[in-house]
């Protein structure tokens, strides 16, 4: 079985193992199904139930079957299950494939910290700065001081303070804290440069992905 076939099998098994449950407002937490309703050509908009859920899953699997590479499969996986799939196919990927997928998944997934911290730490420890960063990002990281001041904007009191994702830009952290018009908080911390897994400025956010267990002098700040 090649890596593409293996990934399709992994997605199928993962999707079959997770129940389709309405989490409220029609939202479903499932690798392939995001909404409790689906469109039927004869009946129109129909709610997923025990009678039709297998039919809905078969429809989704047919889409996955037609994918010709792993990147296309990951696009069809709902967030944040992409990281779970990456973990399950990890041993099938070469180093370049892994770093490319990890970067894309991390930057495309909202609230990736819902995943297990130990799993995230394992993934980032396996990352390679030469492969996961662009040349200009490598240069920026190389010029940072040995002790780097970083910031993190959170949107609720329940958010993880010691998360993996921080920014070098204090104003960007405040933007994140106010993004959904919530009364969020902003934290400042220090991290040794060698405890930064990688720097990513793909969305002009000056993000640094760090080892959260190595953060020092964490405190709440104001602008």
PDB file of C-alpha atoms in Angstrom:
ATOM      1  CA  UNK A   1       0.000   0.000   0.000  1.00  0.00           C
ATOM      2  CA  UNK A   2       1.486   3.355  -1.022  1.00  0.00           C
ATOM      3  CA  UNK A   3       1.311   6.537   1.096  1.00  0.00           C
ATOM      4  CA  UNK A   4      -1.678   7.966  -0.817  1.00  0.00           C
ATOM      5  CA  UNK A   5      -3.736   4.794  -0.361  1.00  0.00           C
ATOM      6  CA  UNK A   6      -2.653   4.597   3.263  1.00  0.00           C
ATOM      7  CA  UNK A   7      -3.792   8.207   3.894  1.00  0.00           C
ATOM      8  CA  UNK A   8      -7.192   7.504   2.343  1.00  0.00           C
ATOM      9  CA  UNK A   9      -7.591   4.461   4.569  1.00  0.00           C
ATOM     10  CA  UNK A  10      -6.576   6.469   7.641  1.00  0.00           C
ATOM     11  CA  UNK A  11      -9.173   9.162   6.849  1.00  0.00           C
ATOM     12  CA  UNK A  12     -11.861   6.511   6.330  1.00  0.00           C
ATOM     13  CA  UNK A  13     -11.115   4.722   9.603  1.00  0.00           C
ATOM     14  CA  UNK A  14     -10.862   7.969  11.582  1.00  0.00           C
ATOM     15  CA  UNK A  15     -14.146   9.256  10.146  1.00  0.00           C
ATOM     16  CA  UNK A  16     -15.962   6.015  10.898  1.00  0.00           C
ATOM     17  CA  UNK A  17     -14.714   6.018  14.493  1.00  0.00           C
ATOM     18  CA  UNK A  18     -16.057   9.497  15.336  1.00  0.00           C
ATOM     19  CA  UNK A  19     -19.830   9.971  15.837  1.00  0.00           C
ATOM     20  CA  UNK A  20     -21.770  12.612  13.928  1.00  0.00           C
ATOM     21  CA  UNK A  21     -23.197  14.752  16.740  1.00  0.00           C
ATOM     22  CA  UNK A  22     -24.877  18.147  16.491  1.00  0.00           C
ATOM     23  CA  UNK A  23     -22.805  20.452  18.715  1.00  0.00           C
ATOM     24  CA  UNK A  24     -25.300  23.307  18.441  1.00  0.00           C
ATOM     25  CA  UNK A  25     -26.217  25.770  15.712  1.00  0.00           C
ATOM     26  CA  UNK A  26     -25.997  22.884  13.228  1.00  0.00           C
ATOM     27  CA  UNK A  27     -22.221  22.501  13.702  1.00  0.00           C
ATOM     28  CA  UNK A  28     -20.669  19.035  13.759  1.00  0.00           C
ATOM     29  CA  UNK A  29     -17.218  18.074  15.062  1.00  0.00           C
ATOM     30  CA  UNK A  30     -16.158  15.422  12.568  1.00  0.00           C
ATOM     31  CA  UNK A  31     -13.233  14.902  10.175  1.00  0.00           C
ATOM     32  CA  UNK A  32     -15.389  14.999   7.031  1.00  0.00           C
ATOM     33  CA  UNK A  33     -18.708  16.540   8.069  1.00  0.00           C
ATOM     34  CA  UNK A  34     -18.945  20.109   9.317  1.00  0.00           C
ATOM     35  CA  UNK A  35     -22.719  20.671   9.249  1.00  0.00           C
ATOM     36  CA  UNK A  36     -25.617  18.587  10.557  1.00  0.00           C
ATOM     37  CA  UNK A  37     -27.449  19.202   7.269  1.00  0.00           C
ATOM     38  CA  UNK A  38     -26.625  17.984   3.761  1.00  0.00           C
ATOM     39  CA  UNK A  39     -28.162  18.629   0.350  1.00  0.00           C
ATOM     40  CA  UNK A  40     -30.232  15.858  -1.223  1.00  0.00           C
ATOM     41  CA  UNK A  41     -31.112  16.311  -4.908  1.00  0.00           C
ATOM     42  CA  UNK A  42     -34.660  15.082  -4.335  1.00  0.00           C
ATOM     43  CA  UNK A  43     -35.444  16.347  -0.831  1.00  0.00           C
ATOM     44  CA  UNK A  44     -33.297  19.471  -0.654  1.00  0.00           C
ATOM     45  CA  UNK A  45     -31.688  20.308   2.715  1.00  0.00           C
ATOM     46  CA  UNK A  46     -31.883  17.270   5.013  1.00  0.00           C
ATOM     47  CA  UNK A  47     -30.688  16.717   8.584  1.00  0.00           C
ATOM     48  CA  UNK A  48     -28.207  13.894   9.114  1.00  0.00           C
ATOM     49  CA  UNK A  49     -29.649  11.059  11.220  1.00  0.00           C
ATOM     50  CA  UNK A  50     -29.023   7.353  11.910  1.00  0.00           C
ATOM     51  CA  UNK A  51     -30.808   6.378   8.692  1.00  0.00           C
ATOM     52  CA  UNK A  52     -28.779   8.488   6.286  1.00  0.00           C
ATOM     53  CA  UNK A  53     -25.415   9.074   8.001  1.00  0.00           C
ATOM     54  CA  UNK A  54     -23.752   6.145   6.199  1.00  0.00           C
ATOM     55  CA  UNK A  55     -24.924   7.579   2.874  1.00  0.00           C
ATOM     56  CA  UNK A  56     -23.476  10.990   3.764  1.00  0.00           C
ATOM     57  CA  UNK A  57     -20.146   9.448   4.773  1.00  0.00           C
ATOM     58  CA  UNK A  58     -19.997   7.461   1.529  1.00  0.00           C
ATOM     59  CA  UNK A  59     -20.445  10.718  -0.381  1.00  0.00           C
ATOM     60  CA  UNK A  60     -17.538  12.269   1.498  1.00  0.00           C
ATOM     61  CA  UNK A  61     -15.360   9.174   0.985  1.00  0.00           C
ATOM     62  CA  UNK A  62     -15.967   9.340  -2.751  1.00  0.00           C
ATOM     63  CA  UNK A  63     -14.436  12.823  -2.752  1.00  0.00           C
ATOM     64  CA  UNK A  64     -11.402  11.546  -0.828  1.00  0.00           C
ATOM     65  CA  UNK A  65     -11.006   8.586  -3.221  1.00  0.00           C
ATOM     66  CA  UNK A  66     -10.651  10.966  -6.170  1.00  0.00           C
ATOM     67  CA  UNK A  67      -7.816  12.936  -4.572  1.00  0.00           C
ATOM     68  CA  UNK A  68      -4.509  12.377  -6.370  1.00  0.00           C
ATOM     69  CA  UNK A  69      -2.187  13.559  -3.604  1.00  0.00           C
ATOM     70  CA  UNK A  70      -2.106  13.926   0.156  1.00  0.00           C
ATOM     71  CA  UNK A  71      -2.316  17.735   0.028  1.00  0.00           C
ATOM     72  CA  UNK A  72      -5.690  17.502  -1.731  1.00  0.00           C
ATOM     73  CA  UNK A  73      -6.938  15.051   0.898  1.00  0.00           C
ATOM     74  CA  UNK A  74      -5.934  17.375   3.726  1.00  0.00           C
ATOM     75  CA  UNK A  75      -7.888  20.235   2.121  1.00  0.00           C
ATOM     76  CA  UNK A  76     -11.069  18.154   2.479  1.00  0.00           C
ATOM     77  CA  UNK A  77     -10.419  17.349   6.154  1.00  0.00           C
ATOM     78  CA  UNK A  78     -12.225  19.610   8.596  1.00  0.00           C
ATOM     79  CA  UNK A  79     -10.256  21.621  11.129  1.00  0.00           C
ATOM     80  CA  UNK A  80      -8.630  20.742  13.496  1.00  0.00           C
ATOM     81  CA  UNK A  81      -8.594  17.069  12.388  1.00  0.00           C
ATOM     82  CA  UNK A  82      -5.864  17.762   9.832  1.00  0.00           C
ATOM     83  CA  UNK A  83      -3.243  17.565  12.566  1.00  0.00           C
ATOM     84  CA  UNK A  84      -4.661  14.233  13.734  1.00  0.00           C
ATOM     85  CA  UNK A  85      -4.412  12.842  10.214  1.00  0.00           C
ATOM     86  CA  UNK A  86      -0.835  14.126   9.933  1.00  0.00           C
ATOM     87  CA  UNK A  87       0.108  12.275  13.117  1.00  0.00           C
ATOM     88  CA  UNK A  88      -1.461   9.068  11.814  1.00  0.00           C
ATOM     89  CA  UNK A  89       0.425   9.184   8.490  1.00  0.00           C
ATOM     90  CA  UNK A  90       3.671  10.533   9.920  1.00  0.00           C
ATOM     91  CA  UNK A  91       5.724   7.391   9.330  1.00  0.00           C
ATOM     92  CA  UNK A  92       4.761   7.340   5.636  1.00  0.00           C
ATOM     93  CA  UNK A  93       6.117  10.819   4.855  1.00  0.00           C
ATOM     94  CA  UNK A  94       9.606  11.915   3.982  1.00  0.00           C
ATOM     95  CA  UNK A  95      11.087  14.901   5.820  1.00  0.00           C
ATOM     96  CA  UNK A  96      10.236  17.469   3.155  1.00  0.00           C
ATOM     97  CA  UNK A  97       6.633  16.260   2.835  1.00  0.00           C
ATOM     98  CA  UNK A  98       6.170  16.326   6.594  1.00  0.00           C
ATOM     99  CA  UNK A  99       7.471  19.879   6.980  1.00  0.00           C
ATOM    100  CA  UNK A 100       5.410  21.163   4.058  1.00  0.00           C
ATOM    101  CA  UNK A 101       2.226  19.601   5.428  1.00  0.00           C
ATOM    102  CA  UNK A 102       2.909  20.744   8.993  1.00  0.00           C
ATOM    103  CA  UNK A 103       3.445  24.370   7.954  1.00  0.00           C
ATOM    104  CA  UNK A 104       0.301  24.462   5.822  1.00  0.00           C
ATOM    105  CA  UNK A 105      -1.892  22.718   8.401  1.00  0.00           C
ATOM    106  CA  UNK A 106      -0.674  24.929  11.246  1.00  0.00           C
ATOM    107  CA  UNK A 107      -1.278  28.176   9.371  1.00  0.00           C
ATOM    108  CA  UNK A 108      -4.640  27.098   7.915  1.00  0.00           C
ATOM    109  CA  UNK A 109      -6.236  25.730  11.080  1.00  0.00           C
ATOM    110  CA  UNK A 110      -8.216  27.904  13.478  1.00  0.00           C
ATOM    111  CA  UNK A 111      -7.670  27.047  17.148  1.00  0.00           C
ATOM    112  CA  UNK A 112      -5.064  24.290  16.556  1.00  0.00           C
ATOM    113  CA  UNK A 113      -4.393  24.289  20.305  1.00  0.00           C
ATOM    114  CA  UNK A 114      -7.493  22.099  20.683  1.00  0.00           C
ATOM    115  CA  UNK A 115      -5.116  19.266  19.825  1.00  0.00           C
ATOM    116  CA  UNK A 116      -3.194  17.466  22.542  1.00  0.00           C
ATOM    117  CA  UNK A 117      -0.146  19.512  23.609  1.00  0.00           C
ATOM    118  CA  UNK A 118       2.081  16.427  23.752  1.00  0.00           C
ATOM    119  CA  UNK A 119       1.147  15.595  20.143  1.00  0.00           C
ATOM    120  CA  UNK A 120       1.875  19.152  19.029  1.00  0.00           C
ATOM    121  CA  UNK A 121       5.214  19.160  20.839  1.00  0.00           C
ATOM    122  CA  UNK A 122       6.138  15.874  19.154  1.00  0.00           C
ATOM    123  CA  UNK A 123       5.317  17.304  15.720  1.00  0.00           C
ATOM    124  CA  UNK A 124       7.259  20.517  16.217  1.00  0.00           C
ATOM    125  CA  UNK A 125      10.277  18.708  17.640  1.00  0.00           C
ATOM    126  CA  UNK A 126      10.372  16.723  14.404  1.00  0.00           C
ATOM    127  CA  UNK A 127      10.212  19.870  12.262  1.00  0.00           C
ATOM    128  CA  UNK A 128      13.283  21.100  10.382  1.00  0.00           C
ATOM    129  CA  UNK A 129      13.877  24.869  10.260  1.00  0.00           C
ATOM    130  CA  UNK A 130      15.604  24.576   6.891  1.00  0.00           C
ATOM    131  CA  UNK A 131      12.543  22.932   5.372  1.00  0.00           C
ATOM    132  CA  UNK A 132       9.614  24.527   7.181  1.00  0.00           C
ATOM    133  CA  UNK A 133      10.732  28.166   6.772  1.00  0.00           C
ATOM    134  CA  UNK A 134      11.273  30.335   3.717  1.00  0.00           C
ATOM    135  CA  UNK A 135      14.713  31.903   3.208  1.00  0.00           C
ATOM    136  CA  UNK A 136      13.654  35.364   4.405  1.00  0.00           C
ATOM    137  CA  UNK A 137      12.103  33.812   7.508  1.00  0.00           C
ATOM    138  CA  UNK A 138      15.332  31.953   8.270  1.00  0.00           C
ATOM    139  CA  UNK A 139      17.227  35.228   8.005  1.00  0.00           C
ATOM    140  CA  UNK A 140      14.864  37.033  10.381  1.00  0.00           C
ATOM    141  CA  UNK A 141      15.120  34.229  12.917  1.00  0.00           C
ATOM    142  CA  UNK A 142      18.906  34.184  12.688  1.00  0.00           C
ATOM    143  CA  UNK A 143      19.127  37.905  13.544  1.00  0.00           C
ATOM    144  CA  UNK A 144      16.939  37.670  16.644  1.00  0.00           C
ATOM    145  CA  UNK A 145      18.718  38.059  20.007  1.00  0.00           C
ATOM    146  CA  UNK A 146      19.396  35.019  22.151  1.00  0.00           C
ATOM    147  CA  UNK A 147      16.543  36.038  24.470  1.00  0.00           C
ATOM    148  CA  UNK A 148      13.447  36.972  22.466  1.00  0.00           C
ATOM    149  CA  UNK A 149      10.476  38.962  23.767  1.00  0.00           C
ATOM    150  CA  UNK A 150       7.204  37.590  22.367  1.00  0.00           C
ATOM    151  CA  UNK A 151       3.471  38.323  22.716  1.00  0.00           C
ATOM    152  CA  UNK A 152       0.253  36.321  22.657  1.00  0.00           C
ATOM    153  CA  UNK A 153      -3.300  37.639  22.277  1.00  0.00           C
ATOM    154  CA  UNK A 154      -6.072  35.499  23.768  1.00  0.00           C
ATOM    155  CA  UNK A 155      -9.817  35.937  23.278  1.00  0.00           C
ATOM    156  CA  UNK A 156     -11.177  34.441  26.495  1.00  0.00           C
ATOM    157  CA  UNK A 157     -10.181  33.572  30.041  1.00  0.00           C
ATOM    158  CA  UNK A 158     -10.278  29.882  29.021  1.00  0.00           C
ATOM    159  CA  UNK A 159      -7.641  30.275  26.315  1.00  0.00           C
ATOM    160  CA  UNK A 160      -4.244  28.675  26.846  1.00  0.00           C
ATOM    161  CA  UNK A 161      -1.747  31.272  28.006  1.00  0.00           C
ATOM    162  CA  UNK A 162       1.232  29.008  27.477  1.00  0.00           C
ATOM    163  CA  UNK A 163       0.390  28.119  23.886  1.00  0.00           C
ATOM    164  CA  UNK A 164       2.674  27.290  20.976  1.00  0.00           C
ATOM    165  CA  UNK A 165       1.801  30.307  18.829  1.00  0.00           C
ATOM    166  CA  UNK A 166       3.182  33.748  19.723  1.00  0.00           C
ATOM    167  CA  UNK A 167       4.184  36.846  17.770  1.00  0.00           C
ATOM    168  CA  UNK A 168       7.082  39.282  17.726  1.00  0.00           C
ATOM    169  CA  UNK A 169       4.585  42.104  17.093  1.00  0.00           C
ATOM    170  CA  UNK A 170       2.849  43.460  20.211  1.00  0.00           C
ATOM    171  CA  UNK A 171       0.192  45.291  18.179  1.00  0.00           C
ATOM    172  CA  UNK A 172      -0.647  42.091  16.285  1.00  0.00           C
ATOM    173  CA  UNK A 173      -1.172  40.331  19.619  1.00  0.00           C
ATOM    174  CA  UNK A 174      -3.653  43.053  20.621  1.00  0.00           C
ATOM    175  CA  UNK A 175      -5.411  42.648  17.284  1.00  0.00           C
ATOM    176  CA  UNK A 176      -5.869  38.939  18.004  1.00  0.00           C
ATOM    177  CA  UNK A 177      -7.237  39.682  21.475  1.00  0.00           C
ATOM    178  CA  UNK A 178      -9.912  42.002  20.000  1.00  0.00           C
ATOM    179  CA  UNK A 179     -10.522  40.111  16.730  1.00  0.00           C
ATOM    180  CA  UNK A 180     -14.088  39.017  17.504  1.00  0.00           C
ATOM    181  CA  UNK A 181     -14.891  42.101  19.581  1.00  0.00           C
ATOM    182  CA  UNK A 182     -14.184  40.165  22.750  1.00  0.00           C
ATOM    183  CA  UNK A 183     -12.483  41.521  25.830  1.00  0.00           C
ATOM    184  CA  UNK A 184      -9.366  39.407  25.411  1.00  0.00           C
ATOM    185  CA  UNK A 185      -5.987  39.637  27.064  1.00  0.00           C
ATOM    186  CA  UNK A 186      -2.414  40.030  25.861  1.00  0.00           C
ATOM    187  CA  UNK A 187       0.582  38.316  27.410  1.00  0.00           C
ATOM    188  CA  UNK A 188       4.280  38.942  27.110  1.00  0.00           C
ATOM    189  CA  UNK A 189       6.960  36.320  27.640  1.00  0.00           C
ATOM    190  CA  UNK A 190      10.605  35.611  26.982  1.00  0.00           C
ATOM    191  CA  UNK A 191      11.963  32.610  25.125  1.00  0.00           C
ATOM    192  CA  UNK A 192      15.502  31.544  24.263  1.00  0.00           C
ATOM    193  CA  UNK A 193      16.009  31.631  20.500  1.00  0.00           C
ATOM    194  CA  UNK A 194      16.894  27.923  20.340  1.00  0.00           C
ATOM    195  CA  UNK A 195      13.512  27.112  21.940  1.00  0.00           C
ATOM    196  CA  UNK A 196      11.722  28.616  18.906  1.00  0.00           C
ATOM    197  CA  UNK A 197      10.723  25.852  16.499  1.00  0.00           C
ATOM    198  CA  UNK A 198      10.195  28.200  13.558  1.00  0.00           C
ATOM    199  CA  UNK A 199       9.285  31.722  12.494  1.00  0.00           C
ATOM    200  CA  UNK A 200       6.417  32.224  10.041  1.00  0.00           C
ATOM    201  CA  UNK A 201       5.418  35.489   8.423  1.00  0.00           C
ATOM    202  CA  UNK A 202       3.203  34.009   5.714  1.00  0.00           C
ATOM    203  CA  UNK A 203       0.201  36.041   6.866  1.00  0.00           C
ATOM    204  CA  UNK A 204       2.222  39.061   8.048  1.00  0.00           C
ATOM    205  CA  UNK A 205       1.666  37.985  11.657  1.00  0.00           C
ATOM    206  CA  UNK A 206       5.347  37.582  12.622  1.00  0.00           C
ATOM    207  CA  UNK A 207       4.448  34.307  14.291  1.00  0.00           C
ATOM    208  CA  UNK A 208       6.943  32.336  16.316  1.00  0.00           C
ATOM    209  CA  UNK A 209       6.052  28.752  17.163  1.00  0.00           C
ATOM    210  CA  UNK A 210       7.739  27.969  20.458  1.00  0.00           C
ATOM    211  CA  UNK A 211       8.137  25.288  23.081  1.00  0.00           C
ATOM    212  CA  UNK A 212       5.525  26.480  25.626  1.00  0.00           C
ATOM    213  CA  UNK A 213       7.290  24.626  28.437  1.00  0.00           C
ATOM    214  CA  UNK A 214      10.336  26.872  27.959  1.00  0.00           C
ATOM    215  CA  UNK A 215       8.541  30.231  28.313  1.00  0.00           C
ATOM    216  CA  UNK A 216       9.902  32.607  30.955  1.00  0.00           C
ATOM    217  CA  UNK A 217       8.583  35.714  32.706  1.00  0.00           C
ATOM    218  CA  UNK A 218       5.039  35.341  31.377  1.00  0.00           C
ATOM    219  CA  UNK A 219       2.869  38.314  32.315  1.00  0.00           C
ATOM    220  CA  UNK A 220      -0.231  40.187  31.161  1.00  0.00           C
ATOM    221  CA  UNK A 221       0.479  43.518  29.441  1.00  0.00           C
ATOM    222  CA  UNK A 222      -1.430  46.502  28.089  1.00  0.00           C
ATOM    223  CA  UNK A 223      -0.761  48.407  24.876  1.00  0.00           C
TER     224      UNK A 223
END
